Coordinates of C-alpha atoms in Angstrom, one line a residue:
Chain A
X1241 CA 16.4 -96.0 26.5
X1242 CA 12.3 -95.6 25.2
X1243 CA 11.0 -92.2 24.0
X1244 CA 7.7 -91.7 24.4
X1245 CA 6.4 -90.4 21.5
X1246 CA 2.9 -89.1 22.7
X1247 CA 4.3 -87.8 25.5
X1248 CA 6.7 -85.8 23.1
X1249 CA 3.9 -84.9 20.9
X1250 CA 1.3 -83.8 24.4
X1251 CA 4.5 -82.0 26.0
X1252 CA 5.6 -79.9 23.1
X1253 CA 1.6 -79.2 21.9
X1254 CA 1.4 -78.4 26.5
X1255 CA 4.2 -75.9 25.0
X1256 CA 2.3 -74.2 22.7
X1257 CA -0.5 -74.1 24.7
X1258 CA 1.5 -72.2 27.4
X1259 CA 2.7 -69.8 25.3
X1260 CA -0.7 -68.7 23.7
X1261 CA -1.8 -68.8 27.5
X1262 CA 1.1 -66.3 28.6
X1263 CA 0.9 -64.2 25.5
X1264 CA -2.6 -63.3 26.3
X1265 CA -2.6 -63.3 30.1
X1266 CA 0.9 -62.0 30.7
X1267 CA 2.8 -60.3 28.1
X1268 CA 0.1 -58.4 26.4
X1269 CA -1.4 -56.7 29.5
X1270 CA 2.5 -56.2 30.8
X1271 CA 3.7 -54.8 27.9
X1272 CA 0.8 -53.0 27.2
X1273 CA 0.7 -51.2 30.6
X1274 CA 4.9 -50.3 29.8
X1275 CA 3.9 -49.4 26.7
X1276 CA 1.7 -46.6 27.9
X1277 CA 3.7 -45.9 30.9
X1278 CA 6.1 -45.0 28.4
X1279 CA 4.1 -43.1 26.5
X1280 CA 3.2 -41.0 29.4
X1281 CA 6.7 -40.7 30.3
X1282 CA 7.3 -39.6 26.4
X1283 CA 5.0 -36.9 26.8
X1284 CA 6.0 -35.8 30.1
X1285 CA 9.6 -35.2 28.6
X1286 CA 8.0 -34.0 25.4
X1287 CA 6.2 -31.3 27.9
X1288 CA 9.2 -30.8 30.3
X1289 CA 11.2 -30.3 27.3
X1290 CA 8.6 -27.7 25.5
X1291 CA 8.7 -26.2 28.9
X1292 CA 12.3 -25.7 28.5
X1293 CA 12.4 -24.8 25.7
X1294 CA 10.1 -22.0 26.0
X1295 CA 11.4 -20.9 29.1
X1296 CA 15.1 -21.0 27.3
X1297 CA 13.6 -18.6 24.3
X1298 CA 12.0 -16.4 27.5
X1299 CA 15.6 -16.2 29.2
X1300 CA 16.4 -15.7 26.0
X1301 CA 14.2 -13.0 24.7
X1302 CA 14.9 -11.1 28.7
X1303 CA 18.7 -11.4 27.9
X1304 CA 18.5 -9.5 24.2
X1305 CA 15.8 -7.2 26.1
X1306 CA 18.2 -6.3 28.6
X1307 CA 21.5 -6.1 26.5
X1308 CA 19.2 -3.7 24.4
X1309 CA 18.1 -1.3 27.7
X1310 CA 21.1 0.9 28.1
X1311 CA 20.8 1.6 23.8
X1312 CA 17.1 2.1 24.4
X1313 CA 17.7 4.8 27.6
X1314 CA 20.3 6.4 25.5
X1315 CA 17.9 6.8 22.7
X1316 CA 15.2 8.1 25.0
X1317 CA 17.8 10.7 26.6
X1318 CA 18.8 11.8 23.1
X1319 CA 15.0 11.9 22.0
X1320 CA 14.2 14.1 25.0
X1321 CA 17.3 16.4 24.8
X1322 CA 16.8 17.0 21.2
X1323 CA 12.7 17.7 22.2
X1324 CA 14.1 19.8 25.0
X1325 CA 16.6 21.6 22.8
X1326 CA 13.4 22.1 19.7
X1327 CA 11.1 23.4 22.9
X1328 CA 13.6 25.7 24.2
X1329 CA 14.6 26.7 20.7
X1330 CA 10.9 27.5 20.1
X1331 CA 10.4 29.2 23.3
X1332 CA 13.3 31.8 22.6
X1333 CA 11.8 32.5 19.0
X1334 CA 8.3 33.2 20.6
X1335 CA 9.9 35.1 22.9
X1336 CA 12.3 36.8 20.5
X1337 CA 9.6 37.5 18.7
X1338 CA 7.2 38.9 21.0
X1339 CA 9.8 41.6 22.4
X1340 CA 10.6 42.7 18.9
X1341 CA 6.7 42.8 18.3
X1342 CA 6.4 45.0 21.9
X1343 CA 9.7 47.0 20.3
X1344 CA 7.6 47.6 17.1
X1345 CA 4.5 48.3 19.0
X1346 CA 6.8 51.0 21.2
X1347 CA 8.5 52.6 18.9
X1348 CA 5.4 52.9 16.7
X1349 CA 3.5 54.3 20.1
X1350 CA 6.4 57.0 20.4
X1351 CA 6.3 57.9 17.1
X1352 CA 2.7 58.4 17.0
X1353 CA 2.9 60.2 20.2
X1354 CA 6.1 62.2 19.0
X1355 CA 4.1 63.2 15.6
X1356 CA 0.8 64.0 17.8
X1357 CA 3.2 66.8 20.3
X1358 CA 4.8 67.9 16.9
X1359 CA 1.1 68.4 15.8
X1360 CA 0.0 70.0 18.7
X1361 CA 3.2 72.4 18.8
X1362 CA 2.3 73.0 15.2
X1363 CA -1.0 74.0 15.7
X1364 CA -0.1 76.3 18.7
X1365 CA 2.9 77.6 17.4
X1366 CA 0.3 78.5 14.0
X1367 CA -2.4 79.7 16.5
X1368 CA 0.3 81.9 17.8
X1369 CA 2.1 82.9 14.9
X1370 CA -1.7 84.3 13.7
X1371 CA -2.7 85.9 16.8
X1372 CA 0.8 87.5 17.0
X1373 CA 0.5 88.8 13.0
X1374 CA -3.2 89.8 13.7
X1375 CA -2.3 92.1 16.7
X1376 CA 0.8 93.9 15.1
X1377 CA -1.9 93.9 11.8
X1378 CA -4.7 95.4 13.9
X1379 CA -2.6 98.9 14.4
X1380 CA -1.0 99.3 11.0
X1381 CA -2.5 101.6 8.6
X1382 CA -4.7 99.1 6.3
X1383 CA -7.4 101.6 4.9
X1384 CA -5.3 102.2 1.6
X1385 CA -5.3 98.7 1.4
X1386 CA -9.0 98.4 1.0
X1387 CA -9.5 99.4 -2.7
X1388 CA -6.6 96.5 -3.9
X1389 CA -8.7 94.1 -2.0
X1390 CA -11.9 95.0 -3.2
X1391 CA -10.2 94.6 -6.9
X1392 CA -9.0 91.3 -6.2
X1393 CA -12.1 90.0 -5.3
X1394 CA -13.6 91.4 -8.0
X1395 CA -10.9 89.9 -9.9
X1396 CA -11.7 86.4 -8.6
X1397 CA -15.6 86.8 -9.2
X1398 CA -14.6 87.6 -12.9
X1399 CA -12.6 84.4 -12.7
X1400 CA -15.2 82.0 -11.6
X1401 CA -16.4 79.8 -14.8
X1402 CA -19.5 80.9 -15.6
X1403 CA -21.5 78.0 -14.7
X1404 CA -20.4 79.6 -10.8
X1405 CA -21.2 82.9 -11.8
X1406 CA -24.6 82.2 -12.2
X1407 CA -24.8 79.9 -9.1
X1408 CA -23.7 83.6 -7.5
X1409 CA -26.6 85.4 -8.9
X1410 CA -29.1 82.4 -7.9
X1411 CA -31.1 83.6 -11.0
X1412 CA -32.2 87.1 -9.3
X1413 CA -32.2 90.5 -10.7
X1414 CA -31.3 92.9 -9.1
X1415 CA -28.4 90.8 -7.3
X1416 CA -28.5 91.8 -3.1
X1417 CA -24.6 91.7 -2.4
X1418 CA -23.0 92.8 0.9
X1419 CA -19.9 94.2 0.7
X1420 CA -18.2 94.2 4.3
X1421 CA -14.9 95.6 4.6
X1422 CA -12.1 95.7 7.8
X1423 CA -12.0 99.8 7.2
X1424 CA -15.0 101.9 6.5
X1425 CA -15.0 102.3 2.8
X1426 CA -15.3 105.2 0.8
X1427 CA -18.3 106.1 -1.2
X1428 CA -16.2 105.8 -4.6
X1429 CA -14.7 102.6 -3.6
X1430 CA -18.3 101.1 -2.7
X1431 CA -19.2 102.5 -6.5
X1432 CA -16.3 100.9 -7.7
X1433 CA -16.9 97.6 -6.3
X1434 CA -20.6 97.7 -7.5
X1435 CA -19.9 98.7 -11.1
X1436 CA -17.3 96.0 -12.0
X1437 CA -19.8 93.5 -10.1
X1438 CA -22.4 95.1 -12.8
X1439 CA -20.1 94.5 -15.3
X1440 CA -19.1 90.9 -14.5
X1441 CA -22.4 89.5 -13.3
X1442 CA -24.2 91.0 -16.3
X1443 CA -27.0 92.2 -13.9
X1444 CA -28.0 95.2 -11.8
X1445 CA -26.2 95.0 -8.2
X1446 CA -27.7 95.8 -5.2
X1447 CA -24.8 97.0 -3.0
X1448 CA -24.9 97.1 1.2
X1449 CA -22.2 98.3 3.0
X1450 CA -20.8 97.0 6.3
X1451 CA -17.8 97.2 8.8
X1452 CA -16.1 94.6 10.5
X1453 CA -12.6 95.7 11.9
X1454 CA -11.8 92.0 12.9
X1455 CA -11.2 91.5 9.3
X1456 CA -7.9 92.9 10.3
X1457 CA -7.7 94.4 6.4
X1458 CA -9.3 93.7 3.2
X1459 CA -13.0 92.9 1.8
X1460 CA -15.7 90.2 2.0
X1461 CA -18.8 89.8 -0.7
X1462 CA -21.6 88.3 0.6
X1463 CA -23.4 86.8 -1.8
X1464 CA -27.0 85.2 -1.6
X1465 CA -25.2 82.0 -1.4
X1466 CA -21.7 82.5 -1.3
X1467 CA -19.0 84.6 0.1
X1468 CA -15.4 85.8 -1.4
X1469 CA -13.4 86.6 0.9
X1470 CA -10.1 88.8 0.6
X1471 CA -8.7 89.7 4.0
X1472 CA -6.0 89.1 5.9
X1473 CA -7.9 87.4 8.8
X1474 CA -8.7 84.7 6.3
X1475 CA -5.0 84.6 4.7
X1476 CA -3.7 84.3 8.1
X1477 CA -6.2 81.5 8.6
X1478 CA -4.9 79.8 5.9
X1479 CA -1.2 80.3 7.1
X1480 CA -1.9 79.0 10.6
X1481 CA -4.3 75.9 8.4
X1482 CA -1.2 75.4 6.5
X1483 CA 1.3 75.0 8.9
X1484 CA -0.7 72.5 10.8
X1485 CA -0.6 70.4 7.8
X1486 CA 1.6 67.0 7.3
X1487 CA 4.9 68.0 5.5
X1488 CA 3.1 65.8 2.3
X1489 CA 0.1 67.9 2.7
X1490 CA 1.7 71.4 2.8
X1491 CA 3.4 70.7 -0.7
X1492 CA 0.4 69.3 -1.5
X1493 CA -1.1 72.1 -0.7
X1494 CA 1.7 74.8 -1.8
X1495 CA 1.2 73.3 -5.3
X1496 CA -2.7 73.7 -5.4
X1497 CA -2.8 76.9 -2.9
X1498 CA -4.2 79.7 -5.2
X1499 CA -7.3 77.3 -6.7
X1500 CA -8.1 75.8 -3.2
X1501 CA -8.3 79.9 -2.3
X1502 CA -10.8 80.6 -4.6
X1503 CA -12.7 77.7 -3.1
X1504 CA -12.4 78.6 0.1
X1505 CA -13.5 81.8 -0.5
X1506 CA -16.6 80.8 -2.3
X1507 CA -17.5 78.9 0.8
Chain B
X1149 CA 11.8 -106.0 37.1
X1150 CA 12.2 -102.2 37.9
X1151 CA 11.1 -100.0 35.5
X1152 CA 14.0 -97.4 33.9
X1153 CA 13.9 -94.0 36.0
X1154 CA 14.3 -92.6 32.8
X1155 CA 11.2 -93.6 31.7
X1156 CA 8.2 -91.8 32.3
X1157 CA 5.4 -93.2 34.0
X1158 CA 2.3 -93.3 32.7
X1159 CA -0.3 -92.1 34.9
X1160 CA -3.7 -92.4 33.4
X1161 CA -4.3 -94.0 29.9
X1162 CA -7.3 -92.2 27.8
X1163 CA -7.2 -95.9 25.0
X1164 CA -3.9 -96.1 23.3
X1165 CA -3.1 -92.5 24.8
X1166 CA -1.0 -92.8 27.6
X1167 CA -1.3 -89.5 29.8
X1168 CA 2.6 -90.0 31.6
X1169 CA 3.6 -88.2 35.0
X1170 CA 5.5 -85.0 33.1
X1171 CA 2.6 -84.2 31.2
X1172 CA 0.2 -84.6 34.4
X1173 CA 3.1 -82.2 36.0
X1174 CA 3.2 -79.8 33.3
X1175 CA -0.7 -79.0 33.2
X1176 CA -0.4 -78.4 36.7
X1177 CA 2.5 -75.8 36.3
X1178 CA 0.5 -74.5 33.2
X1179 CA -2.6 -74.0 35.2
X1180 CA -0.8 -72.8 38.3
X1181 CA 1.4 -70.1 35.6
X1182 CA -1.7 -69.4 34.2
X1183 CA -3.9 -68.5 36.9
X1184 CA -1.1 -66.5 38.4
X1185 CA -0.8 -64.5 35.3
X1186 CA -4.2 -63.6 35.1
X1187 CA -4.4 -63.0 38.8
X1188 CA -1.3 -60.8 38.9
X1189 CA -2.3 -58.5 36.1
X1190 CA -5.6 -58.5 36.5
X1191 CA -5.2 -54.9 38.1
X1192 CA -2.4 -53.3 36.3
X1193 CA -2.1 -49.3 36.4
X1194 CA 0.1 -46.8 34.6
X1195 CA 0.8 -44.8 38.0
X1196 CA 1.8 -46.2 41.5
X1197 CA 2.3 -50.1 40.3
X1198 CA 1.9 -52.3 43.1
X1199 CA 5.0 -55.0 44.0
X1200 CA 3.3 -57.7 42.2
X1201 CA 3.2 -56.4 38.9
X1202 CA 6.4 -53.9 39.8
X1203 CA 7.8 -57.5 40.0
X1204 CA 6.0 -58.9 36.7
X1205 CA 7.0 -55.3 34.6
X1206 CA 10.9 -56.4 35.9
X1207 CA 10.5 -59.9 34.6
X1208 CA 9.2 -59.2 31.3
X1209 CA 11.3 -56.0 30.4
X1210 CA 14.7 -58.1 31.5
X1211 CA 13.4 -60.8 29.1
X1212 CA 12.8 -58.5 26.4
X1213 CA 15.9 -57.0 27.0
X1214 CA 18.2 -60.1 27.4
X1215 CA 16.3 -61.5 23.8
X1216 CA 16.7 -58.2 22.2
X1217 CA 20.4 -57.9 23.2
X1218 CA 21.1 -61.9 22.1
X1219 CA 19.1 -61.4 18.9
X1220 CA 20.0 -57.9 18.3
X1221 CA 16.7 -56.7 17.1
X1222 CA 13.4 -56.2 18.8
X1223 CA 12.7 -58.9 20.8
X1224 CA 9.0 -57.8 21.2
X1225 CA 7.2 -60.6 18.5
X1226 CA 9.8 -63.4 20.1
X1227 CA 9.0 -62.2 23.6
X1228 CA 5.8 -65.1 23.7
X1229 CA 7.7 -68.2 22.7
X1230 CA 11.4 -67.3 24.1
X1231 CA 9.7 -65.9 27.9
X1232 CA 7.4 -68.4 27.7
X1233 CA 10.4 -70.7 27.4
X1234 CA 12.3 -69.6 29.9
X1235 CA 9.9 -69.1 32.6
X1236 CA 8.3 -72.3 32.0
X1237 CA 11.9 -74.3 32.2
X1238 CA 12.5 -72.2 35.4
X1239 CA 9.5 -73.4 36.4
X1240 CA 9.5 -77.0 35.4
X1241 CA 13.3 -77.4 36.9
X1242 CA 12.2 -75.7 40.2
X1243 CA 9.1 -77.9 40.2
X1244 CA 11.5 -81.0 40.8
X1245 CA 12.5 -79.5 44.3
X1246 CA 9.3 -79.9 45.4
X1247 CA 8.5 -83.0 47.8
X1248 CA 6.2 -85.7 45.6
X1249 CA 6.9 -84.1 42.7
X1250 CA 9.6 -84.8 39.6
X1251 CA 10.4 -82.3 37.3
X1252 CA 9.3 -82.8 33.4
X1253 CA 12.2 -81.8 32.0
X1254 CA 14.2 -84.7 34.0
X1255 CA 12.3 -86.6 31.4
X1256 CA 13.6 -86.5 27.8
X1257 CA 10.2 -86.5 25.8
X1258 CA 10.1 -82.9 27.7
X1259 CA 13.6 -81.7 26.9
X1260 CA 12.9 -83.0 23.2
X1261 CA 9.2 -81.7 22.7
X1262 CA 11.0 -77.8 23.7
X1263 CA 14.3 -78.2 21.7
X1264 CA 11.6 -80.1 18.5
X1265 CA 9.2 -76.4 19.0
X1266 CA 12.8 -74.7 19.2
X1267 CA 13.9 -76.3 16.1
X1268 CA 10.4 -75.6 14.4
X1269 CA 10.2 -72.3 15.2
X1270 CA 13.3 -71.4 13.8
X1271 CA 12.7 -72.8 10.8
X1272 CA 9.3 -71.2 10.4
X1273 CA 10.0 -68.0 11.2
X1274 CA 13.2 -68.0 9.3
X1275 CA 11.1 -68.7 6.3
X1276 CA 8.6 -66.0 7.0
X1277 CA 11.3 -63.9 7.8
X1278 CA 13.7 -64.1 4.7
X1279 CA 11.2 -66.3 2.3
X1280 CA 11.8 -69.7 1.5
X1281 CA 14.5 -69.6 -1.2
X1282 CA 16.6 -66.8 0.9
X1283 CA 16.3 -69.5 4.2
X1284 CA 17.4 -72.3 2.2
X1285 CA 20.2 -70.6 0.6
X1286 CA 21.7 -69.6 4.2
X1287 CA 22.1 -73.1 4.1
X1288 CA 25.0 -73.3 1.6
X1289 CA 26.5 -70.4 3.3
X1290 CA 29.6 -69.7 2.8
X1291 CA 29.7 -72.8 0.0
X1292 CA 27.5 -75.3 -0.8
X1293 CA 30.3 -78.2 0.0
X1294 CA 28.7 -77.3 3.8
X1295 CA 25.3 -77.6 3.1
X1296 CA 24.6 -81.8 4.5
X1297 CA 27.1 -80.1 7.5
X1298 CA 24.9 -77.2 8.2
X1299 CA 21.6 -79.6 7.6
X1300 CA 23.5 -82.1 10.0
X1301 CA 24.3 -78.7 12.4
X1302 CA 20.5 -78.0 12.9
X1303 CA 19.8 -81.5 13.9
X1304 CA 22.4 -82.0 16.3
X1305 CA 21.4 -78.0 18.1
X1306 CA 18.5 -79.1 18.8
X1307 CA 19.7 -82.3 20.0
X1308 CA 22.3 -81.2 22.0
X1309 CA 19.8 -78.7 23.6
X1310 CA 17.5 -81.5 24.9
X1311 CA 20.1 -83.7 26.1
X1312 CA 22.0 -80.7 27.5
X1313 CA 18.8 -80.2 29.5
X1314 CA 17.4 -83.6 30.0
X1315 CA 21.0 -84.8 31.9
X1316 CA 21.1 -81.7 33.9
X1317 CA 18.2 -81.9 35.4
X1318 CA 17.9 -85.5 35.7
X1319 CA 21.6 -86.5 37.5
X1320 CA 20.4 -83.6 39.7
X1321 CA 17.4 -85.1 40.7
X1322 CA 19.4 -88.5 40.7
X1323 CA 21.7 -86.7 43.2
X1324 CA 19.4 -85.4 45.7
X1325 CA 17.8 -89.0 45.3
X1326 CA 20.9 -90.9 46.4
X1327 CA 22.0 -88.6 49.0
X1328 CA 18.6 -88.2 50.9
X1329 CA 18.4 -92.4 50.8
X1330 CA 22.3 -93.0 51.9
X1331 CA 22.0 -89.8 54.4
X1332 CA 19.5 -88.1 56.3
X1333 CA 17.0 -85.7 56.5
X1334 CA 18.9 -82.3 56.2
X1335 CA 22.0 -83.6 54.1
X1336 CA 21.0 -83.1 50.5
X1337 CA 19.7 -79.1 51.6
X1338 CA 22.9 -78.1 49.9
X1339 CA 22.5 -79.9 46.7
X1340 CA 19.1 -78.6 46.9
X1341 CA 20.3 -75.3 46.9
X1342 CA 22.9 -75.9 44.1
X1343 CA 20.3 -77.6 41.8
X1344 CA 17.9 -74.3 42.9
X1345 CA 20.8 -72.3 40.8
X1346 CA 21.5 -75.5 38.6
X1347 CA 17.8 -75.3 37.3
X1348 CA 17.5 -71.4 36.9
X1349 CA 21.0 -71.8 34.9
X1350 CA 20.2 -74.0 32.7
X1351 CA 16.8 -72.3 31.8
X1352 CA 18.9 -69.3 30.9
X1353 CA 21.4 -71.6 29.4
X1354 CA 18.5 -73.4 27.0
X1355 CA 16.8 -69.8 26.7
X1356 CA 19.9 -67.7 25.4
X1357 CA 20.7 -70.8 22.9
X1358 CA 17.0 -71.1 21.1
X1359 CA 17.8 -67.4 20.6
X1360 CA 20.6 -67.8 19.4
X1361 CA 19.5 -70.4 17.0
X1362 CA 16.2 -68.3 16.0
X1363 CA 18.2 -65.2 15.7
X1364 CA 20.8 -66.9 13.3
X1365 CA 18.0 -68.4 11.2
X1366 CA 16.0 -65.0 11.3
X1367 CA 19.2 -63.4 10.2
X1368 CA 19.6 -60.9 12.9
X1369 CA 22.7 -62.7 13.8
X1370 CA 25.5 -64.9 12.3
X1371 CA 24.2 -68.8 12.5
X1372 CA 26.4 -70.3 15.5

């Protein structure tokens, strides 16, 4: 049995030839194509399995959302009771509030209402109380009374300071003073009255005489600028004024009553 | 005087090189593997493969697989010389079946030039793979008392791998020879058909052992 040796050498070199031939025009382009078919398969499941995943965190994410719904409706209902209950609880305060405030205003209404009648009874009941003393005055027998007046006026000329005196006077000499009385006075009274005017005023005294019986009883000087009064239509006046007054008022007034006189009659 | 059958026949002679039948045959099959290579993937796409190169994607992935599973490690940079292998012994024996034509690997300078590239290659990438001290000491493995019978053991694989192939082949072809002179027309159809299966067997058969013996001196496996 002969080996060739060439043929050995040609076959084997045919060989290598064949594979280089193969490796280029077979298993490079075959594999390479697999290669990227499997790439694309790769990424495929690589996508499909993003996909799932995302979609499994989704199902996910719904499931915790909707284990946590009947927690978040029972917050809500206790959010809105408690809102409900703080609104209510508001609304009966304001409410509260206003009927105390239309209490208040009420009462405060009556009161004033109450203390205007109590006024107005006051002021009648004075008007009446005066015109009922000035009638039963008007018949009783007041002439003697005239010659204490006319010394208590006197009186209360003498008392004025002296800066008043001289206001009286108004600096002239002889001094005009009307001397009007309820009763028709007598002619030593009117000297009386003019002499201790004389006396206290320092100057010469011009004396008038008049008659008003609506004076009731009592005197009135008339001065140039000023009048003292002492009569009983003025102290009844002053009753009735007094009795109209506020309860503060009339203590008020009972402490300062014989100095607010003398003003008042020097009006 | 007859000449041998077993010798090959020279066909042409280029001065003192003869250019014999299986050589003449085998540059045919190259060229025809060849141009159907580069005519079958000449249009390859990702989506919608057509049949021919569904069929080529199901010829190379079961070759890488069968080598990767053999050799136990990627069988993508062996894929070249171990397909190339088998497709071209499938090829070769086949070829024989063929009216006019006689396979190369019924001759032995083709069975011997494969299991001589087998034997090379082993070696080589062996020593690439593990470095040349490493390869050499796989040869004392598991003493050194067995190093001329492990020496001795590469010789005779690659030996045994030729005439393995070379016989099969040949007393096939011898067969069908016979039988079609002693009978007729039709009666050697059988034994056509067996050495059909015969061929593709032992192109698996020589395949699966060059792995073998490549993946043993690689490392990947245990040395047979």
């Amino acid at each position: 049995m002969h080996i060739d040796g060439w043929t050995l050498l040609l076959q084997a070199i045919n060989f290598l030839i064949l594979v280089w031939l193969l490796r280029r025009f077979l298993y490079r382009p075959v594999l390479a194509v697999i290669a990227e078919r499997q790439a694309a398969t790769d990424r495929v499941r690589s996508e499909a399995e993003a996909a799932r995943q995302a979609a499994d965190s989704l199902r996910q994410g719904l499931e915790a959302e909707r284990t946590g719904l009947p927690a978040e409706r029972d917050r809500l209902i206790a959010a809105a009771r408690s809102a409900a209950e703080a609104e209510r609880a508001a609304l009966l305060d304001k409410a509260r509030a206003e009927a105390d405030r239309a209490l208040d205003n009420a009462r405060a209404k009556l009161a004033e209402e109450r203390a205007q009648a109590l006024a107005d009874l006051q002021r009648h009941a004075a008007a009446l109380g005066a015109e009922l003393a000035a009638r039963l005055l008007r018949g009783a027998p007041v002439a003697a009374l005239t010659r204490p007046f006319l010394d208590e006026a006197c009186a209360a000329v003498e008392a004025l300071p002296e800066a008043q005196r001289r206001a009286l006077v108004d600096g002239v000499d002889p001094v005009p003073v009307c001397l009007v009385a309820a009763t028709p006075l007598t002619p030593e009274d009117a000297g009386h009255g003019r002499d201790r005017l004389a006396a206290t005023l320092g100057r010469t005294v011009v004396l008038t005489v008049a008659e008003d019986p609506g004076l009731i009883a009592g005197v009135e000087l008339h001065f140039p600028h000023s009048v003292v009064r002492r009569t009983w239509k003025q102290a009844l006046a002053e009753a009735a004024e007094e009795l109209t007054r506020d309860e503060p008022a009339r203590a008020d007034a009972a402490t300062t009553a014989p100095a607010r006189t003398d003003r008042a009659a020097l009006a | 005087m007859t000449d041998s059958p077993l010798t090959a026949p020279v066909v042409v002679a280029l001065g003192p090189l003869p250019i014999t039948l299986p050589v003449v045959v085998t540059w045919g099959l190259m060229a025809a593997m060849t141009l159907g290579a580069a005519l079958a993937t000449r249009r390859l796409r990702v989506e919608r493969p057509g049949r021919v190169q569904t069929v080529l994607e199901l010829v190379v992935e079961t070759l890488r697989r069968e080598i990767g599973e053999t050799m136990q490690a990627d069988a993508t940079p062996f894929l070249p010389l171990l397909g190339t292998l088998f497709l071209y012994l499938a090829v070769a024996n086949l070829s024989g079946l063929l009216p006019g034509l006689k396979a190369p690997t019924a001759f032995l300078e083709t069975a011997a030039a494969l299991a001589l590239v087998v034997l090379l290659s082993a070696q080589a990438l062996g020593i690439a793979k593990r470095g040349l001290w490493g390869y050499l000491k796989g040869f004392a493995h598991p003493t050194p008392l067995l190093l001329p019978l492990n020496l001795l053991s590469e010789l005779t694989r690659a030996f045994s791998l030729s005439i393995r192939l070379f016989g099969n082949v040949m007393s096939g072809e011898f067969v069908i020879g016979i039988v079609l002179a002693l009978a007729g027309l039709f009666v050697p159809v059988p034994l056509m058909a067996l050495e059909l299966l015969l061929g593709l067997v032992q192109a698996y058969i020589f395949t699966i052992l060059a792995t073998v013996f490549i993946g043993g001196a690689v490392g990947t496996i245990e040395k047979g």
